[in-house]
mmCIF file with all atom_site columns, C-alpha atoms in Angstrom:
data_model
loop_
_atom_site.group_PDB
_atom_site.id
_atom_site.type_symbol
_atom_site.label_atom_id
_atom_site.label_alt_id
_atom_site.label_comp_id
_atom_site.label_asym_id
_atom_site.label_entity_id
_atom_site.label_seq_id
_atom_site.pdbx_PDB_ins_code
_atom_site.Cartn_x
_atom_site.Cartn_y
_atom_site.Cartn_z
_atom_site.occupancy
_atom_site.B_iso_or_equiv
_atom_site.pdbx_formal_charge
_atom_site.auth_seq_id
_atom_site.auth_comp_id
_atom_site.auth_asym_id
_atom_site.auth_atom_id
_atom_site.pdbx_PDB_model_num
ATOM 1   C CA . MET A 1 1   ? -0.057 -0.008 -0.021  1.00 0.00 ? 1   MET A CA 1
ATOM 2   C CA . ALA A 1 2   ? 1.316  3.484  -0.989  1.00 0.00 ? 2   ALA A CA 1
ATOM 3   C CA . ASN A 1 3   ? 1.942  6.194  1.595   1.00 0.00 ? 3   ASN A CA 1
ATOM 4   C CA . GLU A 1 4   ? -0.851 8.719  1.638   1.00 0.00 ? 4   GLU A CA 1
ATOM 5   C CA . VAL A 1 5   ? 0.657  12.278 0.607   1.00 0.00 ? 5   VAL A CA 1
ATOM 6   C CA . LYS A 1 6   ? -0.053 14.964 3.351   1.00 0.00 ? 6   LYS A CA 1
ATOM 7   C CA . SER A 1 7   ? -1.843 18.024 2.362   1.00 0.00 ? 7   SER A CA 1
ATOM 8   C CA . ILE A 1 8   ? 0.616  20.061 4.394   1.00 0.00 ? 8   ILE A CA 1
ATOM 9   C CA . PRO A 1 9   ? 4.270  18.702 4.092   1.00 0.00 ? 9   PRO A CA 1
ATOM 10  C CA . GLU A 1 10  ? 6.111  17.429 7.102   1.00 0.00 ? 10  GLU A CA 1
ATOM 11  C CA . GLY A 1 11  ? 7.712  20.307 8.927   1.00 0.00 ? 11  GLY A CA 1
ATOM 12  C CA . TYR A 1 12  ? 5.607  23.023 7.386   1.00 0.00 ? 12  TYR A CA 1
ATOM 13  C CA . HIS A 1 13  ? 2.658  24.972 8.872   1.00 0.00 ? 13  HIS A CA 1
ATOM 14  C CA . THR A 1 14  ? -0.519 26.270 7.433   1.00 0.00 ? 14  THR A CA 1
ATOM 15  C CA . VAL A 1 15  ? 1.036  29.445 6.734   1.00 0.00 ? 15  VAL A CA 1
ATOM 16  C CA . THR A 1 16  ? 4.613  29.770 5.395   1.00 0.00 ? 16  THR A CA 1
ATOM 17  C CA . PRO A 1 17  ? 6.265  33.088 4.404   1.00 0.00 ? 17  PRO A CA 1
ATOM 18  C CA . MET A 1 18  ? 7.749  33.341 1.089   1.00 0.00 ? 18  MET A CA 1
ATOM 19  C CA . LEU A 1 19  ? 10.070 36.529 0.759   1.00 0.00 ? 19  LEU A CA 1
ATOM 20  C CA . THR A 1 20  ? 11.339 38.240 -2.337  1.00 0.00 ? 20  THR A CA 1
ATOM 21  C CA . VAL A 1 21  ? 14.832 39.531 -1.786  1.00 0.00 ? 21  VAL A CA 1
ATOM 22  C CA . LYS A 1 22  ? 17.539 41.295 -3.522  1.00 0.00 ? 22  LYS A CA 1
ATOM 23  C CA . ASN A 1 23  ? 20.930 39.106 -3.784  1.00 0.00 ? 23  ASN A CA 1
ATOM 24  C CA . ALA A 1 24  ? 19.274 36.033 -2.373  1.00 0.00 ? 24  ALA A CA 1
ATOM 25  C CA . ALA A 1 25  ? 22.548 34.164 -1.772  1.00 0.00 ? 25  ALA A CA 1
ATOM 26  C CA . ALA A 1 26  ? 23.803 37.140 0.464   1.00 0.00 ? 26  ALA A CA 1
ATOM 27  C CA . VAL A 1 27  ? 20.354 37.279 2.358   1.00 0.00 ? 27  VAL A CA 1
ATOM 28  C CA . ILE A 1 28  ? 20.697 33.467 3.077   1.00 0.00 ? 28  ILE A CA 1
ATOM 29  C CA . ASP A 1 29  ? 23.938 33.934 4.574   1.00 0.00 ? 29  ASP A CA 1
ATOM 30  C CA . PHE A 1 30  ? 22.774 36.876 6.769   1.00 0.00 ? 30  PHE A CA 1
ATOM 31  C CA . TYR A 1 31  ? 19.676 34.819 7.981   1.00 0.00 ? 31  TYR A CA 1
ATOM 32  C CA . LYS A 1 32  ? 22.158 32.003 9.010   1.00 0.00 ? 32  LYS A CA 1
ATOM 33  C CA . ARG A 1 33  ? 24.388 34.768 11.221  1.00 0.00 ? 33  ARG A CA 1
ATOM 34  C CA . ALA A 1 34  ? 21.417 36.778 12.317  1.00 0.00 ? 34  ALA A CA 1
ATOM 35  C CA . PHE A 1 35  ? 18.610 34.372 13.072  1.00 0.00 ? 35  PHE A CA 1
ATOM 36  C CA . GLY A 1 36  ? 20.552 30.750 13.168  1.00 0.00 ? 36  GLY A CA 1
ATOM 37  C CA . ALA A 1 37  ? 18.661 29.747 10.100  1.00 0.00 ? 37  ALA A CA 1
ATOM 38  C CA . GLU A 1 38  ? 19.398 26.270 8.617   1.00 0.00 ? 38  GLU A CA 1
ATOM 39  C CA . GLU A 1 39  ? 19.323 25.945 4.782   1.00 0.00 ? 39  GLU A CA 1
ATOM 40  C CA . ARG A 1 40  ? 17.098 23.058 3.826   1.00 0.00 ? 40  ARG A CA 1
ATOM 41  C CA . PHE A 1 41  ? 17.016 23.576 0.078   1.00 0.00 ? 41  PHE A CA 1
ATOM 42  C CA . ARG A 1 42  ? 18.272 25.937 -2.615  1.00 0.00 ? 42  ARG A CA 1
ATOM 43  C CA . MET A 1 43  ? 17.441 26.020 -6.426  1.00 0.00 ? 43  MET A CA 1
ATOM 44  C CA . GLN A 1 44  ? 19.506 28.187 -8.796  1.00 0.00 ? 44  GLN A CA 1
ATOM 45  C CA . ALA A 1 45  ? 18.467 29.334 -12.287 1.00 0.00 ? 45  ALA A CA 1
ATOM 46  C CA . PRO A 1 46  ? 20.078 27.271 -14.987 1.00 0.00 ? 46  PRO A CA 1
ATOM 47  C CA . ASN A 1 47  ? 23.596 28.244 -15.730 1.00 0.00 ? 47  ASN A CA 1
ATOM 48  C CA . SER A 1 48  ? 23.449 31.010 -13.122 1.00 0.00 ? 48  SER A CA 1
ATOM 49  C CA . ASP A 1 49  ? 24.072 31.952 -9.508  1.00 0.00 ? 49  ASP A CA 1
ATOM 50  C CA . ILE A 1 50  ? 20.653 33.410 -9.311  1.00 0.00 ? 50  ILE A CA 1
ATOM 51  C CA . VAL A 1 51  ? 18.664 31.810 -6.302  1.00 0.00 ? 51  VAL A CA 1
ATOM 52  C CA . VAL A 1 52  ? 15.168 31.303 -7.706  1.00 0.00 ? 52  VAL A CA 1
ATOM 53  C CA . HIS A 1 53  ? 13.817 29.419 -4.554  1.00 0.00 ? 53  HIS A CA 1
ATOM 54  C CA . ALA A 1 54  ? 15.341 28.569 -1.143  1.00 0.00 ? 54  ALA A CA 1
ATOM 55  C CA . GLU A 1 55  ? 13.907 27.183 1.932   1.00 0.00 ? 55  GLU A CA 1
ATOM 56  C CA . LEU A 1 56  ? 15.312 27.899 5.462   1.00 0.00 ? 56  LEU A CA 1
ATOM 57  C CA . LYS A 1 57  ? 14.275 26.715 9.006   1.00 0.00 ? 57  LYS A CA 1
ATOM 58  C CA . ILE A 1 58  ? 14.224 29.392 11.556  1.00 0.00 ? 58  ILE A CA 1
ATOM 59  C CA . GLY A 1 59  ? 13.337 28.014 14.953  1.00 0.00 ? 59  GLY A CA 1
ATOM 60  C CA . ASN A 1 60  ? 10.439 25.751 14.217  1.00 0.00 ? 60  ASN A CA 1
ATOM 61  C CA . SER A 1 61  ? 9.287  27.560 11.207  1.00 0.00 ? 61  SER A CA 1
ATOM 62  C CA . ILE A 1 62  ? 10.094 27.471 7.282   1.00 0.00 ? 62  ILE A CA 1
ATOM 63  C CA . VAL A 1 63  ? 10.803 30.704 5.458   1.00 0.00 ? 63  VAL A CA 1
ATOM 64  C CA . MET A 1 64  ? 10.900 30.453 1.672   1.00 0.00 ? 64  MET A CA 1
ATOM 65  C CA . LEU A 1 65  ? 12.756 33.124 -0.450  1.00 0.00 ? 65  LEU A CA 1
ATOM 66  C CA . GLY A 1 66  ? 13.667 33.896 -3.875  1.00 0.00 ? 66  GLY A CA 1
ATOM 67  C CA . GLU A 1 67  ? 15.561 36.572 -5.888  1.00 0.00 ? 67  GLU A CA 1
ATOM 68  C CA . GLU A 1 68  ? 13.401 39.405 -7.043  1.00 0.00 ? 68  GLU A CA 1
ATOM 69  C CA . MET A 1 69  ? 12.288 39.274 -10.731 1.00 0.00 ? 69  MET A CA 1
ATOM 70  C CA . PRO A 1 70  ? 10.830 42.694 -11.638 1.00 0.00 ? 70  PRO A CA 1
ATOM 71  C CA . GLY A 1 71  ? 9.677  41.439 -14.993 1.00 0.00 ? 71  GLY A CA 1
ATOM 72  C CA . GLN A 1 72  ? 7.412  38.904 -13.022 1.00 0.00 ? 72  GLN A CA 1
ATOM 73  C CA . GLU A 1 73  ? 6.143  41.700 -10.712 1.00 0.00 ? 73  GLU A CA 1
ATOM 74  C CA . CYS A 1 74  ? 8.254  40.002 -7.800  1.00 0.00 ? 74  CYS A CA 1
ATOM 75  C CA . ARG A 1 75  ? 10.055 42.960 -5.991  1.00 0.00 ? 75  ARG A CA 1
ATOM 76  C CA . SER A 1 76  ? 11.782 43.122 -2.674  1.00 0.00 ? 76  SER A CA 1
ATOM 77  C CA . PRO A 1 77  ? 10.995 45.814 -0.054  1.00 0.00 ? 77  PRO A CA 1
ATOM 78  C CA . ALA A 1 78  ? 14.352 47.462 -1.093  1.00 0.00 ? 78  ALA A CA 1
ATOM 79  C CA . SER A 1 79  ? 12.745 48.123 -4.525  1.00 0.00 ? 79  SER A CA 1
ATOM 80  C CA . PHE A 1 80  ? 9.551  49.646 -3.101  1.00 0.00 ? 80  PHE A CA 1
ATOM 81  C CA . GLY A 1 81  ? 11.265 51.778 -0.428  1.00 0.00 ? 81  GLY A CA 1
ATOM 82  C CA . GLY A 1 82  ? 9.813  49.898 2.617   1.00 0.00 ? 82  GLY A CA 1
ATOM 83  C CA . THR A 1 83  ? 7.331  47.153 3.425   1.00 0.00 ? 83  THR A CA 1
ATOM 84  C CA . PRO A 1 84  ? 3.892  46.919 4.979   1.00 0.00 ? 84  PRO A CA 1
ATOM 85  C CA . VAL A 1 85  ? 4.634  43.510 6.313   1.00 0.00 ? 85  VAL A CA 1
ATOM 86  C CA . SER A 1 86  ? 6.786  42.382 9.286   1.00 0.00 ? 86  SER A CA 1
ATOM 87  C CA . PHE A 1 87  ? 7.539  39.182 10.841  1.00 0.00 ? 87  PHE A CA 1
ATOM 88  C CA . TYR A 1 88  ? 6.969  38.553 14.708  1.00 0.00 ? 88  TYR A CA 1
ATOM 89  C CA . VAL A 1 89  ? 9.599  36.017 15.824  1.00 0.00 ? 89  VAL A CA 1
ATOM 90  C CA . TYR A 1 90  ? 9.519  34.507 19.437  1.00 0.00 ? 90  TYR A CA 1
ATOM 91  C CA . VAL A 1 91  ? 12.918 33.763 20.721  1.00 0.00 ? 91  VAL A CA 1
ATOM 92  C CA . GLU A 1 92  ? 14.143 32.640 24.249  1.00 0.00 ? 92  GLU A CA 1
ATOM 93  C CA . ASP A 1 93  ? 16.259 35.865 24.807  1.00 0.00 ? 93  ASP A CA 1
ATOM 94  C CA . VAL A 1 94  ? 15.317 38.798 22.694  1.00 0.00 ? 94  VAL A CA 1
ATOM 95  C CA . ASP A 1 95  ? 18.255 40.814 24.124  1.00 0.00 ? 95  ASP A CA 1
ATOM 96  C CA . ALA A 1 96  ? 20.690 38.364 22.774  1.00 0.00 ? 96  ALA A CA 1
ATOM 97  C CA . ALA A 1 97  ? 18.852 37.786 19.591  1.00 0.00 ? 97  ALA A CA 1
ATOM 98  C CA . PHE A 1 98  ? 18.653 41.497 18.755  1.00 0.00 ? 98  PHE A CA 1
ATOM 99  C CA . LYS A 1 99  ? 22.346 41.794 19.410  1.00 0.00 ? 99  LYS A CA 1
ATOM 100 C CA . THR A 1 100 ? 23.093 38.845 17.167  1.00 0.00 ? 100 THR A CA 1
ATOM 101 C CA . ALA A 1 101 ? 21.032 40.284 14.493  1.00 0.00 ? 101 ALA A CA 1
ATOM 102 C CA . VAL A 1 102 ? 22.500 43.878 14.614  1.00 0.00 ? 102 VAL A CA 1
ATOM 103 C CA . ASP A 1 103 ? 26.171 42.388 14.799  1.00 0.00 ? 103 ASP A CA 1
ATOM 104 C CA . ALA A 1 104 ? 25.179 40.321 11.628  1.00 0.00 ? 104 ALA A CA 1
ATOM 105 C CA . GLY A 1 105 ? 24.254 43.461 9.705   1.00 0.00 ? 105 GLY A CA 1
ATOM 106 C CA . ALA A 1 106 ? 20.626 44.314 10.541  1.00 0.00 ? 106 ALA A CA 1
ATOM 107 C CA . LYS A 1 107 ? 19.565 47.823 10.878  1.00 0.00 ? 107 LYS A CA 1
ATOM 108 C CA . GLU A 1 108 ? 18.178 48.650 14.476  1.00 0.00 ? 108 GLU A CA 1
ATOM 109 C CA . LYS A 1 109 ? 14.657 49.953 13.863  1.00 0.00 ? 109 LYS A CA 1
ATOM 110 C CA . MET A 1 110 ? 13.364 50.028 17.479  1.00 0.00 ? 110 MET A CA 1
ATOM 111 C CA . PRO A 1 111 ? 15.392 49.169 20.557  1.00 0.00 ? 111 PRO A CA 1
ATOM 112 C CA . VAL A 1 112 ? 14.465 46.106 22.822  1.00 0.00 ? 112 VAL A CA 1
ATOM 113 C CA . GLN A 1 113 ? 11.769 47.271 25.330  1.00 0.00 ? 113 GLN A CA 1
ATOM 114 C CA . ASP A 1 114 ? 8.979  45.867 27.404  1.00 0.00 ? 114 ASP A CA 1
ATOM 115 C CA . MET A 1 115 ? 5.683  46.379 25.912  1.00 0.00 ? 115 MET A CA 1
ATOM 116 C CA . PHE A 1 116 ? 2.219  46.568 27.423  1.00 0.00 ? 116 PHE A CA 1
ATOM 117 C CA . TRP A 1 117 ? 0.838  43.212 25.977  1.00 0.00 ? 117 TRP A CA 1
ATOM 118 C CA . GLY A 1 118 ? 3.497  41.102 28.005  1.00 0.00 ? 118 GLY A CA 1
ATOM 119 C CA . ASP A 1 119 ? 6.211  40.799 25.516  1.00 0.00 ? 119 ASP A CA 1
ATOM 120 C CA . ARG A 1 120 ? 9.854  42.188 25.341  1.00 0.00 ? 120 ARG A CA 1
ATOM 121 C CA . ILE A 1 121 ? 10.402 43.194 21.844  1.00 0.00 ? 121 ILE A CA 1
ATOM 122 C CA . GLY A 1 122 ? 12.966 45.094 19.422  1.00 0.00 ? 122 GLY A CA 1
ATOM 123 C CA . GLU A 1 123 ? 12.933 45.536 15.759  1.00 0.00 ? 123 GLU A CA 1
ATOM 124 C CA . VAL A 1 124 ? 15.412 45.243 13.004  1.00 0.00 ? 124 VAL A CA 1
ATOM 125 C CA . ILE A 1 125 ? 15.458 45.522 9.386   1.00 0.00 ? 125 ILE A CA 1
ATOM 126 C CA . ASP A 1 126 ? 17.210 42.932 7.161   1.00 0.00 ? 126 ASP A CA 1
ATOM 127 C CA . PRO A 1 127 ? 19.561 44.026 4.166   1.00 0.00 ? 127 PRO A CA 1
ATOM 128 C CA . SER A 1 128 ? 16.432 43.386 1.852   1.00 0.00 ? 128 SER A CA 1
ATOM 129 C CA . GLY A 1 129 ? 14.190 45.786 3.651   1.00 0.00 ? 129 GLY A CA 1
ATOM 130 C CA . HIS A 1 130 ? 12.246 43.016 5.551   1.00 0.00 ? 130 HIS A CA 1
ATOM 131 C CA . ILE A 1 131 ? 11.198 44.172 9.068   1.00 0.00 ? 131 ILE A CA 1
ATOM 132 C CA . TRP A 1 132 ? 11.600 41.532 11.913  1.00 0.00 ? 132 TRP A CA 1
ATOM 133 C CA . THR A 1 133 ? 10.127 42.058 15.332  1.00 0.00 ? 133 THR A CA 1
ATOM 134 C CA . LEU A 1 134 ? 12.022 39.806 17.799  1.00 0.00 ? 134 LEU A CA 1
ATOM 135 C CA . ALA A 1 135 ? 10.184 39.024 21.036  1.00 0.00 ? 135 ALA A CA 1
ATOM 136 C CA . THR A 1 136 ? 10.270 37.053 24.273  1.00 0.00 ? 136 THR A CA 1
ATOM 137 C CA . HIS A 1 137 ? 7.028  36.784 26.008  1.00 0.00 ? 137 HIS A CA 1
ATOM 138 C CA . THR A 1 138 ? 7.529  37.888 29.785  1.00 0.00 ? 138 THR A CA 1
ATOM 139 C CA . GLN A 1 139 ? 4.111  38.007 31.230  1.00 0.00 ? 139 GLN A CA 1
ATOM 140 C CA . ASP A 1 140 ? 0.850  36.235 30.869  1.00 0.00 ? 140 ASP A CA 1
ATOM 141 C CA . LEU A 1 141 ? -1.824 38.963 30.861  1.00 0.00 ? 141 LEU A CA 1
ATOM 142 C CA . SER A 1 142 ? -5.723 38.983 30.661  1.00 0.00 ? 142 SER A CA 1
ATOM 143 C CA . GLU A 1 143 ? -7.356 40.861 27.777  1.00 0.00 ? 143 GLU A CA 1
ATOM 144 C CA . GLU A 1 144 ? -8.577 43.327 30.541  1.00 0.00 ? 144 GLU A CA 1
ATOM 145 C CA . GLU A 1 145 ? -5.226 43.952 31.482  1.00 0.00 ? 145 GLU A CA 1
ATOM 146 C CA . ILE A 1 146 ? -3.597 44.373 27.876  1.00 0.00 ? 146 ILE A CA 1
ATOM 147 C CA . ARG A 1 147 ? -6.548 46.753 27.126  1.00 0.00 ? 147 ARG A CA 1
ATOM 148 C CA . LYS A 1 148 ? -5.967 48.825 30.395  1.00 0.00 ? 148 LYS A CA 1
ATOM 149 C CA . ARG A 1 149 ? -2.195 48.893 29.726  1.00 0.00 ? 149 ARG A CA 1
ATOM 150 C CA . GLY A 1 150 ? -2.861 49.704 26.049  1.00 0.00 ? 150 GLY A CA 1
ATOM 151 C CA . ASN A 1 151 ? -4.968 52.612 26.754  1.00 0.00 ? 151 ASN A CA 1
ATOM 152 C CA . GLU A 1 152 ? -2.294 53.988 29.258  1.00 0.00 ? 152 GLU A CA 1
ATOM 153 C CA . PHE A 1 153 ? 0.282  53.571 26.676  1.00 0.00 ? 153 PHE A CA 1
ATOM 154 C CA . PHE A 1 154 ? -1.533 55.204 23.846  1.00 0.00 ? 154 PHE A CA 1
ATOM 155 C CA . GLU A 1 155 ? -2.536 58.174 26.177  1.00 0.00 ? 155 GLU A CA 1
ATOM 156 C CA . LYS A 1 156 ? 1.227  58.656 27.074  1.00 0.00 ? 156 LYS A CA 1
ATOM 157 C CA . MET A 1 157 ? 2.181  58.601 23.405  1.00 0.00 ? 157 MET A CA 1
ATOM 158 C CA . LYS A 1 158 ? -0.632 61.097 22.516  1.00 0.00 ? 158 LYS A CA 1
ATOM 159 C CA . GLU A 1 159 ? 0.750  63.360 25.249  1.00 0.00 ? 159 GLU A CA 1
ATOM 160 C CA . GLN A 1 160 ? 4.229  63.233 23.868  1.00 0.00 ? 160 GLN A CA 1
ATOM 161 C CA . THR A 1 161 ? 3.091  64.063 20.223  1.00 0.00 ? 161 THR A CA 1
ATOM 162 C CA . THR A 1 162 ? 1.129  67.052 21.181  1.00 0.00 ? 162 THR A CA 1
#
């Protein structure tokens, strides 16, 4: 009897990010240094060094990526001048992970700090322009506590901007 093919391959989750980047080979090396990524698969265009598809494992998640192809309407955040998407990545020690990412060449977007919802986070921008929010969960809070703290946080922000 033949094995039944799973609709979601082993090791994958329902949602798997697929990034478009400039200089994919260099970005793969950066993700290895910055986030401890393990390369699972790399496919290059025939007779070329261009990475058309790669799969990395970061923590317990798979991240796919490939070189931007403007002719195919596939562009990286660097080509757009920004991105509306970010990745929220839970790690054991956000301070150490943040330092590792910055030391590997990520640009600091927001320093590590405690947030009202019970996470300690910091944000970095990778060389392709993708935003990575690194986080360690530090407190279990009720929805009521999060709303109360959030209202206090936004009131304080409002005071600082007026």
